[in-house]
Each structure stands twice: as C-alpha cells, then as structure tokens.
Short mmCIF file of C-alpha atoms and ligand atoms in Angstrom, two decimals:
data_model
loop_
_atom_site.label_atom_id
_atom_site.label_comp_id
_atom_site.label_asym_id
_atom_site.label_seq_id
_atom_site.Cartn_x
_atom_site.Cartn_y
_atom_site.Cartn_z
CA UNK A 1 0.00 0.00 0.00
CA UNK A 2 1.26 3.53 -0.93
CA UNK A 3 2.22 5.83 2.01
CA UNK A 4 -0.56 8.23 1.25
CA UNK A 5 -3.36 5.73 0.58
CA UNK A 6 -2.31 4.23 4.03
CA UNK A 7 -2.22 7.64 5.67
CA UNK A 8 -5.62 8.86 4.36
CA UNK A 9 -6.71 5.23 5.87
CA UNK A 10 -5.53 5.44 9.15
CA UNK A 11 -6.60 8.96 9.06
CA UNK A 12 -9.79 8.03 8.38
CA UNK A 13 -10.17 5.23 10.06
CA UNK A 14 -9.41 6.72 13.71
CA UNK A 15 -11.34 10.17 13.31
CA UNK A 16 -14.81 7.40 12.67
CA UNK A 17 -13.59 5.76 15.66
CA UNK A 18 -13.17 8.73 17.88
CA UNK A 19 -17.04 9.95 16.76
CA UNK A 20 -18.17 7.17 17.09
CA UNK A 21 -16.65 5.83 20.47
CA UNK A 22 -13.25 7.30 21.58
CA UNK A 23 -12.77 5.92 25.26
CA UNK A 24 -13.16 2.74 23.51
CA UNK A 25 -11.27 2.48 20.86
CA UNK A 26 -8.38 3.86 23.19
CA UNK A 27 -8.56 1.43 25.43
CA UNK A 28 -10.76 -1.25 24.50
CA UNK A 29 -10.63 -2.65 28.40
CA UNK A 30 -14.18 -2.52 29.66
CA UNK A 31 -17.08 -3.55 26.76
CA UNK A 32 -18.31 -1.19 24.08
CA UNK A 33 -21.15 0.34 26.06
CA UNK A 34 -20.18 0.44 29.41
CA UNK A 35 -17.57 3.18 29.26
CA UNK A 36 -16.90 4.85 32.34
CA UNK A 37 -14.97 8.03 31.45
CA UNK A 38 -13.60 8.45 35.56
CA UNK A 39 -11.71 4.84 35.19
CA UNK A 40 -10.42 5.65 31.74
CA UNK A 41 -8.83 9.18 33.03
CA UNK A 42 -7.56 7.44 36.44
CA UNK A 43 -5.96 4.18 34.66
CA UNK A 44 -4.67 6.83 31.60
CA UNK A 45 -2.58 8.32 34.78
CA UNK A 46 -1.78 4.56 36.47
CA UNK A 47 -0.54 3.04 33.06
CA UNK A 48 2.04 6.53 32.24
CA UNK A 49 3.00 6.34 35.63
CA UNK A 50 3.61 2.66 35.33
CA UNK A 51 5.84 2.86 32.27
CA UNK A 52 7.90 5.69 33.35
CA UNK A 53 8.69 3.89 36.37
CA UNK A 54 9.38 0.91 34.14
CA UNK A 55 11.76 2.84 32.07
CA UNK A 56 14.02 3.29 34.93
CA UNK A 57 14.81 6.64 33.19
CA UNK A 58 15.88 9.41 35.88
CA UNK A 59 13.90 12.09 35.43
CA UNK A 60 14.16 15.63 36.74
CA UNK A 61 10.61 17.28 35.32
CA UNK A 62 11.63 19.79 33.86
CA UNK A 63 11.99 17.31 30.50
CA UNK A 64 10.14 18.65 27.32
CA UNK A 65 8.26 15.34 26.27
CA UNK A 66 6.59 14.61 23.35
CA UNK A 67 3.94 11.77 23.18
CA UNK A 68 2.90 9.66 19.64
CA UNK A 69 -0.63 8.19 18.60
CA UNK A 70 -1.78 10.95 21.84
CA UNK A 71 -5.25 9.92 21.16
CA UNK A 72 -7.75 12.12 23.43
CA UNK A 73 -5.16 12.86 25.80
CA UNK A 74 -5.80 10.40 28.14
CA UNK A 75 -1.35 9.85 29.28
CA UNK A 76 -0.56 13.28 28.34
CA UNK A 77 -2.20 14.67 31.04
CA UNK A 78 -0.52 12.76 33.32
CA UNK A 79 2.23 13.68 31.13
CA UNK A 80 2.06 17.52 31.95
CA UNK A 81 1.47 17.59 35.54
CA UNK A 82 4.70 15.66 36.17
CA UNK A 83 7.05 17.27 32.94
CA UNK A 84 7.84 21.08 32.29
CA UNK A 85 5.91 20.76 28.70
CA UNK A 86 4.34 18.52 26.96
CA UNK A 87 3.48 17.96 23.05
CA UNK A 88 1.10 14.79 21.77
CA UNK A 89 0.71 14.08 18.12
CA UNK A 90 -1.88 11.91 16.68
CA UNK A 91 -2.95 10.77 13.12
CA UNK A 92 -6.71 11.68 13.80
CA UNK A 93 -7.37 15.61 13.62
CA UNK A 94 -10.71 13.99 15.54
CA UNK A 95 -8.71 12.61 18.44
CA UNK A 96 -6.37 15.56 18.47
CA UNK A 97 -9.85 18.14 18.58
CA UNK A 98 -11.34 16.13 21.78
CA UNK A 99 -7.76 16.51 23.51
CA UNK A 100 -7.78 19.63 23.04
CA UNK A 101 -11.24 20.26 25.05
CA UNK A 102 -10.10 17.59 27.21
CA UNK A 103 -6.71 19.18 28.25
CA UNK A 104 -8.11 22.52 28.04
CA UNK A 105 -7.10 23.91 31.46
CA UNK A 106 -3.26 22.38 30.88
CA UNK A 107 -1.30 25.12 30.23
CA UNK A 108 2.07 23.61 29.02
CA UNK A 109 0.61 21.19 26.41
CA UNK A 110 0.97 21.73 22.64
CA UNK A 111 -1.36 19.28 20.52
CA UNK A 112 -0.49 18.56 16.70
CA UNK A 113 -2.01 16.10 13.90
CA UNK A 114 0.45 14.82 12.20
CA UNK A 115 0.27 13.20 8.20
CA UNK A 116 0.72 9.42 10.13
CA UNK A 117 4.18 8.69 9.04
CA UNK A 118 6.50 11.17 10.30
CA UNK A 119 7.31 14.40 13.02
CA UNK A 120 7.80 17.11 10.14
CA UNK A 121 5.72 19.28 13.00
CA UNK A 122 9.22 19.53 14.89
CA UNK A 123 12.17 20.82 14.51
CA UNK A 124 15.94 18.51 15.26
CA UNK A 125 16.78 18.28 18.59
CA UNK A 126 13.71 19.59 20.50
CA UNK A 127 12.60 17.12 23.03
CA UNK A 128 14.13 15.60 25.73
CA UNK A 129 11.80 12.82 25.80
CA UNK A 130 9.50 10.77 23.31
CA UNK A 131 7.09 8.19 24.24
CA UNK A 132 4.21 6.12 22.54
CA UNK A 133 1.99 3.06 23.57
CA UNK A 134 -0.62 1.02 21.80
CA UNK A 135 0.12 3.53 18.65
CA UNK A 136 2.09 1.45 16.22
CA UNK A 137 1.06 -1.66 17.23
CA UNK A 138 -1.72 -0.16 14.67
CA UNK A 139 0.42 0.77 11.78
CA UNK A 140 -0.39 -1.12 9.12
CA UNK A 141 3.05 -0.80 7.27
CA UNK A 142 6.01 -1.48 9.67
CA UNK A 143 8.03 1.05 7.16
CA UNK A 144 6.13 3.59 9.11
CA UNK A 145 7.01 2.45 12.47
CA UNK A 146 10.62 2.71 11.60
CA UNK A 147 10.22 5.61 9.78
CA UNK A 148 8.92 7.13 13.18
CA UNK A 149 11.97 5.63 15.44
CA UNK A 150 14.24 7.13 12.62
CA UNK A 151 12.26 10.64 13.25
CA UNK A 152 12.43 10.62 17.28
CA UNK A 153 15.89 9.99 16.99
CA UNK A 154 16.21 13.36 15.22
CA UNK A 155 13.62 15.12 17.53
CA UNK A 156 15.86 14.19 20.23
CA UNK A 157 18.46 16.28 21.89
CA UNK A 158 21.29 14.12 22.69
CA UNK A 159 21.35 12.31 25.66
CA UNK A 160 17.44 12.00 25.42
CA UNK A 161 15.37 9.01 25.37
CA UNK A 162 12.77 7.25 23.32
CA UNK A 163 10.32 5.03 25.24
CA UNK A 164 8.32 2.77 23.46
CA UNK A 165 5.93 -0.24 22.28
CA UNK A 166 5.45 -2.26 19.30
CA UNK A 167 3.54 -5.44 18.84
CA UNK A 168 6.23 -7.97 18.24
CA UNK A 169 4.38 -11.21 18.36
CA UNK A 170 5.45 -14.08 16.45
CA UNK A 171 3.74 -15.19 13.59
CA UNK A 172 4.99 -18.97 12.83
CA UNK A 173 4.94 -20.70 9.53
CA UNK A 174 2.38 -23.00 11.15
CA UNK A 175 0.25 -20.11 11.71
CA UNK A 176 0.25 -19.07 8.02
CA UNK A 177 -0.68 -22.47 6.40
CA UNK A 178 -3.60 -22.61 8.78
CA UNK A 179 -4.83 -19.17 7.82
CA UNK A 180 -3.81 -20.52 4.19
CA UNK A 181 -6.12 -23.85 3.99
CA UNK A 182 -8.96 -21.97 6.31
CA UNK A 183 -8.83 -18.51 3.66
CA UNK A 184 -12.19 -20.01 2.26
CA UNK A 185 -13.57 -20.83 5.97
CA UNK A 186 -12.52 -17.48 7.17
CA UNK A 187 -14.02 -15.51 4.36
CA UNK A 188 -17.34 -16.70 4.99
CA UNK A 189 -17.34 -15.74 8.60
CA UNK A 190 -15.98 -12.31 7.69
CA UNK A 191 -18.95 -11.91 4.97
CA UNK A 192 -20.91 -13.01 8.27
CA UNK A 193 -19.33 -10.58 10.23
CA UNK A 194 -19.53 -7.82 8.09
CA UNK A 195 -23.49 -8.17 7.51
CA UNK A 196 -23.71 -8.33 11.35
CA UNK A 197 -21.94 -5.44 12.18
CA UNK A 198 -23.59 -3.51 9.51
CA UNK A 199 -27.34 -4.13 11.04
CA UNK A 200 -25.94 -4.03 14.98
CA UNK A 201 -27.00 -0.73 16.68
CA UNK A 202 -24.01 -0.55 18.93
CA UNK A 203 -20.93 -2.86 19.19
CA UNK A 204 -17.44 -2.44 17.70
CA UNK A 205 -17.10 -2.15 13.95
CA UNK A 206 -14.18 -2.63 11.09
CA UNK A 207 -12.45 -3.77 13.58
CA UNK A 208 -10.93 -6.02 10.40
CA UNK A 209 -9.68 -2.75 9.00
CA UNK A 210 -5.43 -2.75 8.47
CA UNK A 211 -5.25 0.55 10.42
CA UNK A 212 -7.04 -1.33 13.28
CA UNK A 213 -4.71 -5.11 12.76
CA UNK A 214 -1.80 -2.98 12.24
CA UNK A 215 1.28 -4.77 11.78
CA UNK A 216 4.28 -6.27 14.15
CA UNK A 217 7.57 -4.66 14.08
CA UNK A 218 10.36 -6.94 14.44
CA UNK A 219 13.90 -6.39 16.51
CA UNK A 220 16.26 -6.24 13.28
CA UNK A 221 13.60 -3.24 11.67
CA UNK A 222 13.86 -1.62 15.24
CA UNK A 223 17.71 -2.27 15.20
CA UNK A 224 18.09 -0.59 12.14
CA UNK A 225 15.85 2.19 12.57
CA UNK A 226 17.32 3.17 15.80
CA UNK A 227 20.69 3.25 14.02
CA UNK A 228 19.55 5.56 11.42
CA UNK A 229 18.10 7.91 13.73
CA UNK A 230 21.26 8.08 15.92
CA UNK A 231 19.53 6.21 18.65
CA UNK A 232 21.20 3.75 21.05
CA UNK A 233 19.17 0.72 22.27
CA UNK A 234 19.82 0.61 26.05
CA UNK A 235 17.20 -2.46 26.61
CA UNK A 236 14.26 -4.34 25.11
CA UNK A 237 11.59 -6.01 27.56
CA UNK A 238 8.86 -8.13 26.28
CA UNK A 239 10.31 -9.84 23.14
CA UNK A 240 7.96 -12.21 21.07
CA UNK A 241 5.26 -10.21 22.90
CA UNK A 242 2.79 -7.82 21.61
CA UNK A 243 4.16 -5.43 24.49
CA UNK A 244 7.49 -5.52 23.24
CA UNK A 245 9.08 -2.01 25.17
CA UNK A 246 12.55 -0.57 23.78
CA UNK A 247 14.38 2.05 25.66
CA UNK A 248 17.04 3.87 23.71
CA UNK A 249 19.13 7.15 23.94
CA UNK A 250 19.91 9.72 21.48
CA UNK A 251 23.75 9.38 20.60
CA UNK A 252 26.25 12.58 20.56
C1 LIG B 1 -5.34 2.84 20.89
S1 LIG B 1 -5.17 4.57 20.74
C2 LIG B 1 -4.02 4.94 22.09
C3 LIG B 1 -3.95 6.41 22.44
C4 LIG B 1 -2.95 6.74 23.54
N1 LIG B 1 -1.63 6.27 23.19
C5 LIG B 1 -3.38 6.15 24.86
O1 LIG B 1 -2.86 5.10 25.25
O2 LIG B 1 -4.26 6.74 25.50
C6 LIG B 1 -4.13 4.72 19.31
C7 LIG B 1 -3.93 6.14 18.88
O3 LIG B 1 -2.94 6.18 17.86
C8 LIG B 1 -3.35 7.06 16.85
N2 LIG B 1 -2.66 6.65 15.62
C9 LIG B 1 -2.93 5.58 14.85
N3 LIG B 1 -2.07 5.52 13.81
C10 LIG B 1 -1.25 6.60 13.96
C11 LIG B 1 -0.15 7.10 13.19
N4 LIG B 1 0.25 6.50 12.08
N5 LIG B 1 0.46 8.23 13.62
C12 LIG B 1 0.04 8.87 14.74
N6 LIG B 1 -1.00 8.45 15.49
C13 LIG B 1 -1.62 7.32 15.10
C14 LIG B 1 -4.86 6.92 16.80
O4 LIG B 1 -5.51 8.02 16.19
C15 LIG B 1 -5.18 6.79 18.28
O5 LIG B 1 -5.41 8.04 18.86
#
C-alpha cells in the first residue's frame, strides 16, 4: 500500500472511531457500552506512571516530552502535571480536537495532527523525551514504524530518550498455512461478520480494517531504525510479545 493511501486510511479510520466511540477504541478494556470516562482518566494516569517507572529513566521534570498516537489525551495529562511541557501528536485531527477540550485547562501542552508517518511538525533536537503506547502496534506498514523511530531519533536532543511499544508477536509458519487452507472458511465468517456489524445498533465495527490489525515490528527493523536515527538501544523487555518495550538514547 502507498504511504498516502495508508495515511488517508488510518486517518480516516481513527477520526470514525473517535465519533463514534473514543474511550473505547483507546482502550478497548471494559465492553463497548459500558464506558466509564472516571476509570479511563484514572488508569490513563496509572498506566504513564507505570511505564515511566518501568523505564528506569531518571527524570528531573523539567523534561520537554513529546507523546505519539496521543489519542484524546488520556497519558498526556498525566504527562504535563509531572514534565515542564508537553506535546502529543496523533494521526486523527478527531482525536487531536477532543484533547484539546479535554486538556483545556493544561497550560504547558501543545497538541499537533500529524500526516501518520513522520514528526515534520518539529524541529531537530527539540525534546528531551519521546514516548508512545498502543500507537504502532496499529500501523499497518512497519516502514512507518521505523520511519517514526528514525524521526524521534532526530527530535531528540542528545542524551534523550525514546520510550516505546510495538507489537512484536510471532507469527509462525504454522500459523500461516492454517490461515492458508482456512482462507475459504474465514471468508465466509468475515462476509458473516460484516453483515452483522452492519445491522448491529451498537458494538465495535471494522475492527478487520489494516489501520485497526496494524502490523508487528520486528527487533532487526527496530535495530536498524534506531541506528539511522542516531539512537542507542539501552534495553528491550517483552520480546515475542505484543508489548514488546525498547528504551534507547539519542547518541552525541
Ligand atoms: C489505541 S489509541 C491509544 C492512544 C494513547 N496512546 C493512549 O494510550 O491513550 C491509538 C492512537 O494512535 C493514533 N494513531 C494511529 N495511527 C497513527 C499514526 N500513524 N500516527 C500517529 N497516530 C496514530 C490513533 O488516532 C489513536 O489516537
């Protein structure tokens, strides 16, 4: 797929997703109709808390972070109370306009859409920090996702770090023969699916979409992306997982 066409798609994809059901599709924890917005704000804060702890980064707070695939804002407000500024960019200029009401009281937090591929909003060297969870597990072209680790290593001042997750769950040969000799089966049930969904009055939908299934990103792509963007890989936690968390630091 061409990097515009898959743009446009994700684009699309996650600006009908945050009309139709943002707290949701962010975190798709507690079932489609019983969203309780006071859990999603209070776990947004336990989860960002929880990884920066798990980075074992030393942080002072007066870091500059930015955040990708910010969604509605629901880490970067976490994000601001505890860092001196705070910028999240998102695909979805949907998701980015219910941050903005959602954050509107934050006073250090800068919120962007970005074209889905790249940081072109920012300038070299202009973030201590850059973080992003459940964002490219999405992407359904793992170009992208390096293309992005390539980009936060030039955001990055030196000496700052990149925090992050990709989906890096294996998919055996085994797994590929069965989805092979079943394509017929599994056709069917998607037709099935698809008719469902299209008469249901609430419930998730497209969730067959690529910008939803996304893509994995595997260790010699991140390897060689970090490279590129100057980065250093300082650990990886969570390989053959689809949590797979890389810490790495921007390089002199
Ligand atoms: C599952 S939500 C997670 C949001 C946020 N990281 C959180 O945990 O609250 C995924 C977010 O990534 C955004 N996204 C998807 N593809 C993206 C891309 N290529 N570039 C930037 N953001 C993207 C979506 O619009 C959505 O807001």
């Amino acid at each position: 797929m061409k990097k515009r066409r898959t743009s446009e798609l994700m684009r699309s994809f996650w600006d009908s997703k945050a009309r139709e059901n943002a707290l949701y599709y962010v975190s798709s924890y507690r079932p489609y109709d019983e969203q309780d917005p006071e859990e999603f704000w209070k776990w947004g804060r336990i989860l960002a808390e929880r990884f920066l702890g798990e980075s074992q980064i030393d942080f002072t707070g007066e870091e500059t972070v930015l955040e990708i695939g910010c969604g509605i804002g629901r880490m970067t407000a976490y994000f601001s109370e505890r860092f001196r500024r705070v910028d999240g960019i998102d695909v979805s200029p949907e998701m980015i306009s219910q941050a903005e009401e959602n954050l509107a009281e934050y006073g250090n937090v800068g919120l962007h859409v970005g074209n889905g591929c790249d940081l072109s909003n920012f300038d070299d060297s202009s973030f201590d920090f850059v973080f992003s969870y459940i964002t490219f597990q999405h992407i359904p072209d793992p170009r992208i996702t390096a293309g992005y680790i390539r980009e936060a290593g030039r955001v990055l001042k030196t000496g700052g770090h990149f925090y992050f997750q990709v989906n890096n769950m294996p998919r055996s040969i085994r797994s590929v023969l069965r989805i092979r000799s079943r394509g017929a089966t599994l056709l069917n049930k998607l037709r099935r699916r698809e008719e469902r969904e299209a008469t249901a009055v609430t419930g998730p939908r497209d969730l067959d979409s690529p910008a939803w299934q996304g893509s994995r990103t595997t260790v010699p792509q991140i390897d060689q992306a970090c490279i590129a963007g100057g980065l250093k890989i300082l650990s990886l936690e969570g390989e053959g997982s689809q949590y797979l968390w890389i810490k790495a630091i921007k390089q002199p």
